[in-house]
Protein backbone atom coordinates (compact mmCIF):
# COMPACT_ATOMS: atom_id res chain seq x y z
CA UNK A 1 0.00 0.00 0.00
CA UNK A 2 1.17 3.50 -0.84
CA UNK A 3 2.77 5.33 2.10
CA UNK A 4 0.49 7.98 3.57
CA UNK A 5 1.93 11.46 3.80
CA UNK A 6 -1.20 13.59 3.41
CA UNK A 7 -4.81 12.95 4.31
CA UNK A 8 -7.97 14.79 3.31
CA UNK A 9 -10.88 15.30 5.69
CA UNK A 10 -14.43 16.39 4.91
CA UNK A 11 -17.83 16.70 6.58
CA UNK A 12 -20.84 15.81 4.47
CA UNK A 13 -24.62 15.54 4.62
CA UNK A 14 -26.48 17.14 7.51
CA UNK A 15 -24.34 18.99 10.05
CA UNK A 16 -24.16 17.51 13.54
CA UNK A 17 -22.84 18.96 16.81
CA UNK A 18 -19.43 17.46 17.54
CA UNK A 19 -18.24 17.46 13.92
CA UNK A 20 -15.71 20.18 14.84
CA UNK A 21 -14.41 18.17 17.76
CA UNK A 22 -13.90 15.34 15.27
CA UNK A 23 -12.14 17.51 12.66
CA UNK A 24 -9.87 18.72 15.46
CA UNK A 25 -9.09 15.17 16.59
CA UNK A 26 -8.44 13.95 13.03
CA UNK A 27 -6.19 16.94 12.33
CA UNK A 28 -4.15 16.70 15.50
CA UNK A 29 -3.83 12.91 15.41
CA UNK A 30 -2.65 13.04 11.78
CA UNK A 31 -0.11 15.78 12.52
CA UNK A 32 1.03 13.75 15.55
CA UNK A 33 1.64 10.92 13.06
CA UNK A 34 3.74 13.29 10.92
CA UNK A 35 1.13 13.62 8.16
CA UNK A 36 -0.23 16.74 6.46
CA UNK A 37 -3.95 17.43 6.60
CA UNK A 38 -6.03 18.96 3.81
CA UNK A 39 -9.42 20.32 4.86
CA UNK A 40 -11.97 19.80 2.10
CA UNK A 41 -14.72 22.42 2.24
CA UNK A 42 -18.44 21.73 1.72
CA UNK A 43 -18.18 17.95 1.59
CA UNK A 44 -17.93 16.21 -1.75
CA UNK A 45 -18.69 19.50 -3.48
CA UNK A 46 -15.34 20.84 -2.28
CA UNK A 47 -13.60 17.68 -3.43
CA UNK A 48 -15.27 18.06 -6.83
CA UNK A 49 -14.49 21.78 -7.12
CA UNK A 50 -11.04 21.66 -5.51
CA UNK A 51 -12.06 23.85 -2.55
CA UNK A 52 -9.30 22.46 -0.34
CA UNK A 53 -6.97 24.15 2.19
CA UNK A 54 -4.38 22.81 4.58
CA UNK A 55 -5.36 22.46 8.25
CA UNK A 56 -2.83 23.01 11.03
CA UNK A 57 -3.06 22.42 14.76
CA UNK A 58 -3.85 26.12 15.12
CA UNK A 59 -6.67 26.06 12.55
CA UNK A 60 -8.63 23.76 14.84
CA UNK A 61 -7.92 25.65 18.09
CA UNK A 62 -10.99 26.52 20.15
CA UNK A 63 -13.31 24.59 17.86
CA UNK A 64 -14.13 21.71 20.22
CA UNK A 65 -17.03 23.65 21.74
CA UNK A 66 -18.50 24.86 18.45
CA UNK A 67 -21.65 23.47 16.83
CA UNK A 68 -21.95 23.06 13.04
CA UNK A 69 -18.81 22.35 11.03
CA UNK A 70 -15.92 24.71 10.28
CA UNK A 71 -15.34 22.81 7.03
CA UNK A 72 -18.98 23.47 6.04
CA UNK A 73 -21.10 20.75 4.57
CA UNK A 74 -23.21 20.31 1.47
CA UNK A 75 -25.11 17.80 -0.59
CA UNK A 76 -23.35 17.23 -3.92
CA UNK A 77 -25.29 15.86 -6.86
CA UNK A 78 -22.19 15.77 -9.08
CA UNK A 79 -20.57 13.20 -6.78
CA UNK A 80 -23.46 10.84 -7.49
CA UNK A 81 -22.18 10.53 -11.08
CA UNK A 82 -19.08 8.73 -12.42
CA UNK A 83 -17.92 11.90 -14.17
CA UNK A 84 -18.26 13.89 -10.96
CA UNK A 85 -16.25 11.36 -8.98
CA UNK A 86 -13.59 11.32 -11.74
CA UNK A 87 -13.18 15.07 -11.36
CA UNK A 88 -13.06 14.65 -7.57
CA UNK A 89 -10.28 12.07 -7.96
CA UNK A 90 -8.32 14.50 -10.16
CA UNK A 91 -8.36 16.88 -7.19
CA UNK A 92 -7.24 14.07 -4.89
CA UNK A 93 -4.17 13.72 -7.13
CA UNK A 94 -3.72 17.47 -7.55
CA UNK A 95 -3.65 18.08 -3.78
CA UNK A 96 -1.54 14.98 -3.08
CA UNK A 97 -4.19 13.36 -0.87
CA UNK A 98 -3.24 9.74 -0.05
CA UNK A 99 -6.25 8.83 2.14
CA UNK A 100 -9.65 10.29 2.86
CA UNK A 101 -11.59 10.67 6.11
CA UNK A 102 -15.33 11.21 5.63
CA UNK A 103 -17.40 12.42 8.57
CA UNK A 104 -21.11 12.08 7.83
CA UNK A 105 -24.24 9.97 7.76
CA UNK A 106 -25.50 7.10 5.67
CA UNK A 107 -25.41 8.88 2.32
CA UNK A 108 -21.95 10.33 2.90
CA UNK A 109 -20.55 6.93 3.75
CA UNK A 110 -22.29 5.44 0.69
CA UNK A 111 -20.41 8.02 -1.40
CA UNK A 112 -17.15 7.10 0.36
CA UNK A 113 -17.73 3.42 -0.41
CA UNK A 114 -18.36 4.03 -4.12
CA UNK A 115 -15.30 6.28 -4.38
CA UNK A 116 -13.04 3.75 -2.65
CA UNK A 117 -14.22 0.98 -4.98
CA UNK A 118 -13.63 3.07 -8.10
CA UNK A 119 -10.28 4.60 -7.17
CA UNK A 120 -7.23 3.41 -5.32
CA UNK A 121 -7.64 5.49 -2.19
CA UNK A 122 -8.09 4.26 1.39
CA UNK A 123 -11.18 5.74 2.97
CA UNK A 124 -12.20 5.77 6.62
CA UNK A 125 -15.74 6.76 7.58
CA UNK A 126 -16.68 8.41 10.86
CA UNK A 127 -20.38 8.33 11.84
CA UNK A 128 -21.50 11.96 12.11
CA UNK A 129 -25.28 12.32 12.12
CA UNK A 130 -27.88 13.22 14.72
CA UNK A 131 -30.05 10.33 13.46
CA UNK A 132 -27.88 7.54 15.00
CA UNK A 133 -28.93 5.28 12.13
CA UNK A 134 -25.60 3.69 11.17
CA UNK A 135 -25.26 -0.03 11.78
CA UNK A 136 -22.35 -1.27 13.90
CA UNK A 137 -21.95 1.72 16.19
CA UNK A 138 -24.00 2.34 19.32
CA UNK A 139 -23.72 6.10 18.88
CA UNK A 140 -23.04 8.65 16.18
CA UNK A 141 -21.56 12.11 16.61
CA UNK A 142 -24.33 14.64 17.29
CA UNK A 143 -26.96 12.20 18.50
CA UNK A 144 -26.49 12.88 22.22
CA UNK A 145 -26.59 16.66 21.81
CA UNK A 146 -29.71 16.49 19.62
CA UNK A 147 -31.36 14.20 22.16
CA UNK A 148 -30.64 16.68 24.96
CA UNK A 149 -31.99 19.54 22.86
CA UNK A 150 -35.20 17.64 22.12
CA UNK A 151 -35.73 16.74 25.78
CA UNK A 152 -35.28 20.37 26.79
CA UNK A 153 -37.89 21.44 24.22
CA UNK A 154 -40.34 18.71 25.20
CA UNK A 155 -40.04 19.71 28.87
CA UNK A 156 -41.07 23.23 27.87
CA UNK A 157 -43.94 22.06 25.70
CA UNK A 158 -45.13 19.88 28.59
CA UNK A 159 -45.71 23.03 30.67
CA UNK A 160 -48.10 24.47 28.11
CA UNK A 161 -49.67 21.06 27.36
CA UNK A 162 -50.63 20.54 30.99
CA UNK A 163 -51.76 24.13 31.53
CA UNK A 164 -54.22 23.83 28.65
CA UNK A 165 -55.11 20.11 28.88
CA UNK A 166 -53.82 19.46 25.40
CA UNK A 167 -52.46 16.55 23.42
CA UNK A 168 -49.24 17.52 21.70
CA UNK A 169 -47.77 15.65 18.76
CA UNK A 170 -44.11 16.65 18.65
CA UNK A 171 -42.20 15.73 15.51
CA UNK A 172 -38.49 15.08 15.78
CA UNK A 173 -35.81 14.34 13.18
CA UNK A 174 -34.53 10.88 12.32
CA UNK A 175 -35.03 10.35 8.58
CA UNK A 176 -36.99 7.11 8.96
CA UNK A 177 -35.05 6.07 12.07
CA UNK A 178 -36.80 6.26 15.44
CA UNK A 179 -33.82 6.50 17.84
CA UNK A 180 -34.28 10.19 18.65
CA UNK A 181 -38.04 9.78 19.05
CA UNK A 182 -37.85 6.69 21.22
CA UNK A 183 -35.11 7.90 23.55
CA UNK A 184 -36.45 11.43 23.89
CA UNK A 185 -39.89 10.01 24.72
CA UNK A 186 -38.37 7.96 27.55
CA UNK A 187 -36.19 10.81 28.80
CA UNK A 188 -38.97 13.40 28.71
CA UNK A 189 -41.63 11.10 30.15
CA UNK A 190 -43.81 11.28 27.04
CA UNK A 191 -46.92 9.10 26.80
CA UNK A 192 -45.89 7.49 23.51
CA UNK A 193 -43.35 7.42 20.70
CA UNK A 194 -44.58 6.72 17.18
CA UNK A 195 -41.60 5.34 15.28
CA UNK A 196 -41.15 3.74 11.86
CA UNK A 197 -39.43 0.63 13.29
CA UNK A 198 -42.51 -0.33 15.32
CA UNK A 199 -43.87 -2.07 12.25
CA UNK A 200 -45.64 -5.06 13.73
CA UNK A 201 -48.66 -4.19 11.61
CA UNK A 202 -50.42 -2.83 14.68
CA UNK A 203 -51.87 0.64 14.56
CA UNK A 204 -49.55 2.52 16.92
CA UNK A 205 -51.89 5.46 17.35
CA UNK A 206 -54.88 3.15 17.86
CA UNK A 207 -52.91 1.31 20.58
CA UNK A 208 -52.07 4.54 22.32
CA UNK A 209 -55.69 5.64 22.21
CA UNK A 210 -57.02 2.29 23.37
CA UNK A 211 -54.65 2.43 26.35
CA UNK A 212 -56.70 5.49 27.15
CA UNK A 213 -55.43 8.95 26.37
CA UNK A 214 -56.29 10.98 29.39
CA UNK A 215 -57.75 8.18 31.46
CA UNK A 216 -55.60 9.29 34.29
CA UNK A 217 -53.95 12.36 32.79
CA UNK A 218 -55.18 15.64 31.54
CA UNK A 219 -52.50 16.15 28.92
CA UNK A 220 -50.43 13.95 26.66
CA UNK A 221 -47.18 14.25 24.79
CA UNK A 222 -46.62 11.98 21.83
CA UNK A 223 -43.24 12.08 20.10
CA UNK A 224 -43.43 11.30 16.40
CA UNK A 225 -40.42 10.43 14.28
CA UNK A 226 -40.29 12.25 10.96
CA UNK A 227 -40.97 9.64 8.36
CA UNK A 228 -40.36 10.88 4.83
CA UNK A 229 -40.87 7.38 3.37
CA UNK A 230 -44.47 6.91 4.47
CA UNK A 231 -45.30 10.55 5.24
CA UNK A 232 -46.66 9.67 8.70
CA UNK A 233 -45.42 12.65 10.63
CA UNK A 234 -47.03 14.59 13.50
CA UNK A 235 -49.59 16.28 11.23
CA UNK A 236 -50.82 12.91 9.99
CA UNK A 237 -51.50 11.61 13.50
CA UNK A 238 -52.95 14.91 14.75
CA UNK A 239 -55.38 14.94 11.83
CA UNK A 240 -56.55 11.43 12.71
CA UNK A 241 -57.16 12.27 16.36
CA UNK A 242 -59.01 15.48 15.47
CA UNK A 243 -61.27 13.50 13.15
CA UNK A 244 -61.85 10.47 15.37
CA UNK A 245 -61.83 12.24 18.75
CA UNK A 246 -63.02 15.80 18.18
CA UNK A 247 -63.36 16.32 21.95
CA UNK A 248 -59.58 16.54 22.33
CA UNK A 249 -57.57 19.75 21.95
CA UNK A 250 -54.75 18.61 19.69
CA UNK A 251 -51.63 20.58 18.78
CA UNK A 252 -48.59 19.90 16.64
CA UNK A 253 -45.05 21.08 17.16
CA UNK A 254 -42.35 20.30 14.59
CA UNK A 255 -39.00 20.93 16.24
CA UNK A 256 -37.10 21.23 12.94
CA UNK A 257 -33.58 22.52 12.54
CA UNK A 258 -33.02 23.67 16.09
CA UNK A 259 -32.35 19.98 16.79
CA UNK A 260 -29.11 20.19 14.80
CA UNK A 261 -27.63 23.25 16.41
CA UNK A 262 -25.93 24.22 19.62
CA UNK A 263 -22.75 23.51 21.44
CA UNK A 264 -21.94 19.78 21.53
CA UNK A 265 -22.50 17.85 24.75
CA UNK A 266 -19.52 16.40 26.61
CA UNK A 267 -20.60 12.95 25.45
CA UNK A 268 -20.42 14.06 21.80
CA UNK A 269 -17.10 15.87 22.26
CA UNK A 270 -15.53 12.79 23.81
CA UNK A 271 -17.03 10.44 21.20
CA UNK A 272 -15.88 12.71 18.35
CA UNK A 273 -12.37 12.95 19.81
CA UNK A 274 -12.10 9.19 20.25
CA UNK A 275 -13.43 8.39 16.77
CA UNK A 276 -11.21 11.03 15.12
CA UNK A 277 -8.05 9.61 16.69
CA UNK A 278 -9.23 6.04 16.01
CA UNK A 279 -9.69 6.85 12.31
CA UNK A 280 -6.10 8.02 11.99
CA UNK A 281 -4.78 5.04 13.95
CA UNK A 282 -6.82 2.71 11.72
CA UNK A 283 -5.25 4.26 8.63
CA UNK A 284 -1.81 3.92 10.17
CA UNK A 285 -2.48 0.22 10.77
CA UNK A 286 -3.31 -0.19 7.08
CA UNK A 287 -7.09 -0.35 7.47
CA UNK A 288 -9.21 0.91 4.59
CA UNK A 289 -12.87 1.17 3.67
CA UNK A 290 -14.10 0.83 7.22
CA UNK A 291 -16.17 2.98 9.53
CA UNK A 292 -14.86 3.51 13.05
CA UNK A 293 -17.59 3.18 15.65
CA UNK A 294 -18.19 2.57 19.32
CA UNK A 295 -19.71 -0.46 21.03
CA UNK A 296 -19.65 -1.25 24.77
CA UNK A 297 -17.35 1.75 25.14
CA UNK A 298 -14.76 0.13 22.83
CA UNK A 299 -13.68 1.36 19.41
CA UNK A 300 -14.85 -0.98 16.65
CA UNK A 301 -14.11 -1.19 12.92
CA UNK A 302 -17.12 -1.90 10.70
CA UNK A 303 -16.85 -2.46 6.91
CA UNK A 304 -18.49 0.60 5.36
CA UNK A 305 -20.85 -1.49 3.24
CA UNK A 306 -22.23 -3.15 6.39
CA UNK A 307 -22.59 0.16 8.21
CA UNK A 308 -24.70 1.61 5.41
CA UNK A 309 -26.62 -1.43 4.19
CA UNK A 310 -27.64 -3.19 7.40
CA UNK A 311 -30.61 -1.86 9.32
CA UNK A 312 -29.71 -0.77 12.80
CA UNK A 313 -32.30 -2.36 15.06
CA UNK A 314 -34.25 -0.36 17.59
CA UNK A 315 -34.38 -1.82 21.11
CA UNK A 316 -37.83 -3.46 21.18
CA UNK A 317 -37.70 -3.78 25.00
CA UNK A 318 -37.78 -0.01 25.18
CA UNK A 319 -41.10 0.06 23.31
CA UNK A 320 -42.51 -2.05 26.13
CA UNK A 321 -40.79 0.08 28.77
CA UNK A 322 -42.40 3.23 27.42
CA UNK A 323 -45.87 1.72 27.50
CA UNK A 324 -45.32 0.55 31.11
CA UNK A 325 -44.15 4.00 32.18
CA UNK A 326 -46.92 5.92 30.47
CA UNK A 327 -49.93 4.38 32.21
P1 LIG B 1 -27.64 12.88 7.27
O1 LIG B 1 -27.78 11.51 7.89
O2 LIG B 1 -27.32 13.90 8.27
O3 LIG B 1 -28.78 13.27 6.39
P2 LIG B 1 -26.09 11.91 5.03
O4 LIG B 1 -24.62 11.69 4.97
O5 LIG B 1 -26.95 10.68 5.02
O6 LIG B 1 -26.35 12.83 6.30
P3 LIG B 1 -26.93 12.57 2.31
O7 LIG B 1 -27.57 13.83 1.83
O8 LIG B 1 -27.71 11.32 2.17
O9 LIG B 1 -26.51 12.87 3.82
O10 LIG B 1 -25.53 12.37 1.54
C1 LIG B 1 -24.55 13.40 1.49
C2 LIG B 1 -23.84 13.40 0.17
O11 LIG B 1 -23.17 12.14 -0.01
C3 LIG B 1 -24.72 13.51 -1.07
O12 LIG B 1 -25.08 14.85 -1.37
C4 LIG B 1 -23.80 12.96 -2.15
O13 LIG B 1 -22.84 13.91 -2.53
C5 LIG B 1 -23.08 11.83 -1.40
N1 LIG B 1 -23.72 10.54 -1.68
C6 LIG B 1 -24.80 10.01 -1.07
N2 LIG B 1 -25.14 8.82 -1.59
C7 LIG B 1 -24.23 8.57 -2.56
C8 LIG B 1 -24.02 7.49 -3.49
N3 LIG B 1 -24.79 6.42 -3.49
N4 LIG B 1 -23.00 7.60 -4.35
C9 LIG B 1 -22.18 8.67 -4.36
N5 LIG B 1 -22.33 9.72 -3.52
C10 LIG B 1 -23.33 9.68 -2.62
Short mmCIF file of N, CA and C in Angstrom, two decimals, residues 4 44 65 83 85 113 119 124 128 147 162 171 188 190 203 208 215 249 252 255 268 311 313 318-319 325:
data_model
loop_
_atom_site.label_atom_id
_atom_site.label_comp_id
_atom_site.label_asym_id
_atom_site.label_seq_id
_atom_site.Cartn_x
_atom_site.Cartn_y
_atom_site.Cartn_z
N UNK A 4 1.34 6.79 3.39
CA UNK A 4 0.49 7.98 3.57
C UNK A 4 1.35 9.14 4.07
N UNK A 44 -18.38 16.69 -0.43
CA UNK A 44 -17.93 16.21 -1.75
C UNK A 44 -17.92 17.33 -2.78
N UNK A 65 -15.74 23.28 21.13
CA UNK A 65 -17.03 23.65 21.74
C UNK A 65 -18.04 24.17 20.71
N UNK A 83 -18.72 10.76 -13.70
CA UNK A 83 -17.92 11.90 -14.17
C UNK A 83 -17.54 12.82 -13.01
N UNK A 85 -17.25 12.00 -9.85
CA UNK A 85 -16.25 11.36 -8.98
C UNK A 85 -14.87 11.35 -9.65
N UNK A 113 -17.86 4.82 0.02
CA UNK A 113 -17.73 3.42 -0.41
C UNK A 113 -17.57 3.34 -1.93
N UNK A 119 -11.64 4.05 -7.11
CA UNK A 119 -10.28 4.60 -7.17
C UNK A 119 -9.43 4.01 -6.06
N UNK A 124 -11.67 6.12 5.30
CA UNK A 124 -12.20 5.77 6.62
C UNK A 124 -13.42 6.64 6.88
N UNK A 128 -21.14 10.62 11.63
CA UNK A 128 -21.50 11.96 12.11
C UNK A 128 -22.90 12.28 11.63
N UNK A 147 -30.44 14.80 21.19
CA UNK A 147 -31.36 14.20 22.16
C UNK A 147 -31.59 15.16 23.33
N UNK A 162 -49.86 20.83 29.77
CA UNK A 162 -50.63 20.54 30.99
C UNK A 162 -51.44 21.75 31.44
N UNK A 171 -42.97 16.46 16.53
CA UNK A 171 -42.20 15.73 15.51
C UNK A 171 -40.71 16.01 15.65
N UNK A 188 -38.09 12.27 28.38
CA UNK A 188 -38.97 13.40 28.71
C UNK A 188 -40.28 12.92 29.35
N UNK A 190 -42.67 11.14 27.96
CA UNK A 190 -43.81 11.28 27.04
C UNK A 190 -44.72 10.05 27.14
N UNK A 203 -51.68 -0.79 14.70
CA UNK A 203 -51.87 0.64 14.56
C UNK A 203 -51.35 1.31 15.83
N UNK A 208 -52.23 3.47 21.33
CA UNK A 208 -52.07 4.54 22.32
C UNK A 208 -53.44 5.02 22.79
N UNK A 215 -56.97 8.88 30.43
CA UNK A 215 -57.75 8.18 31.46
C UNK A 215 -57.35 8.72 32.81
N UNK A 249 -58.26 18.55 22.46
CA UNK A 249 -57.57 19.75 21.95
C UNK A 249 -56.17 19.30 21.51
N UNK A 252 -49.78 20.50 17.27
CA UNK A 252 -48.59 19.90 16.64
C UNK A 252 -47.41 20.84 16.82
N UNK A 255 -40.18 20.26 15.65
CA UNK A 255 -39.00 20.93 16.24
C UNK A 255 -38.02 21.42 15.18
N UNK A 268 -20.76 13.96 23.23
CA UNK A 268 -20.42 14.06 21.80
C UNK A 268 -18.97 14.50 21.58
N UNK A 311 -29.72 -2.69 8.52
CA UNK A 311 -30.61 -1.86 9.32
C UNK A 311 -30.21 -1.94 10.77
N UNK A 313 -31.03 -2.06 14.39
CA UNK A 313 -32.30 -2.36 15.06
C UNK A 313 -32.57 -1.44 16.25
N UNK A 318 -37.49 -1.39 24.77
CA UNK A 318 -37.78 -0.01 25.18
C UNK A 318 -39.17 0.43 24.74
N UNK A 319 -39.71 -0.24 23.72
CA UNK A 319 -41.10 0.06 23.31
C UNK A 319 -42.02 -0.36 24.46
N UNK A 325 -44.35 2.74 31.44
CA UNK A 325 -44.15 4.00 32.18
C UNK A 325 -45.21 5.05 31.90
#
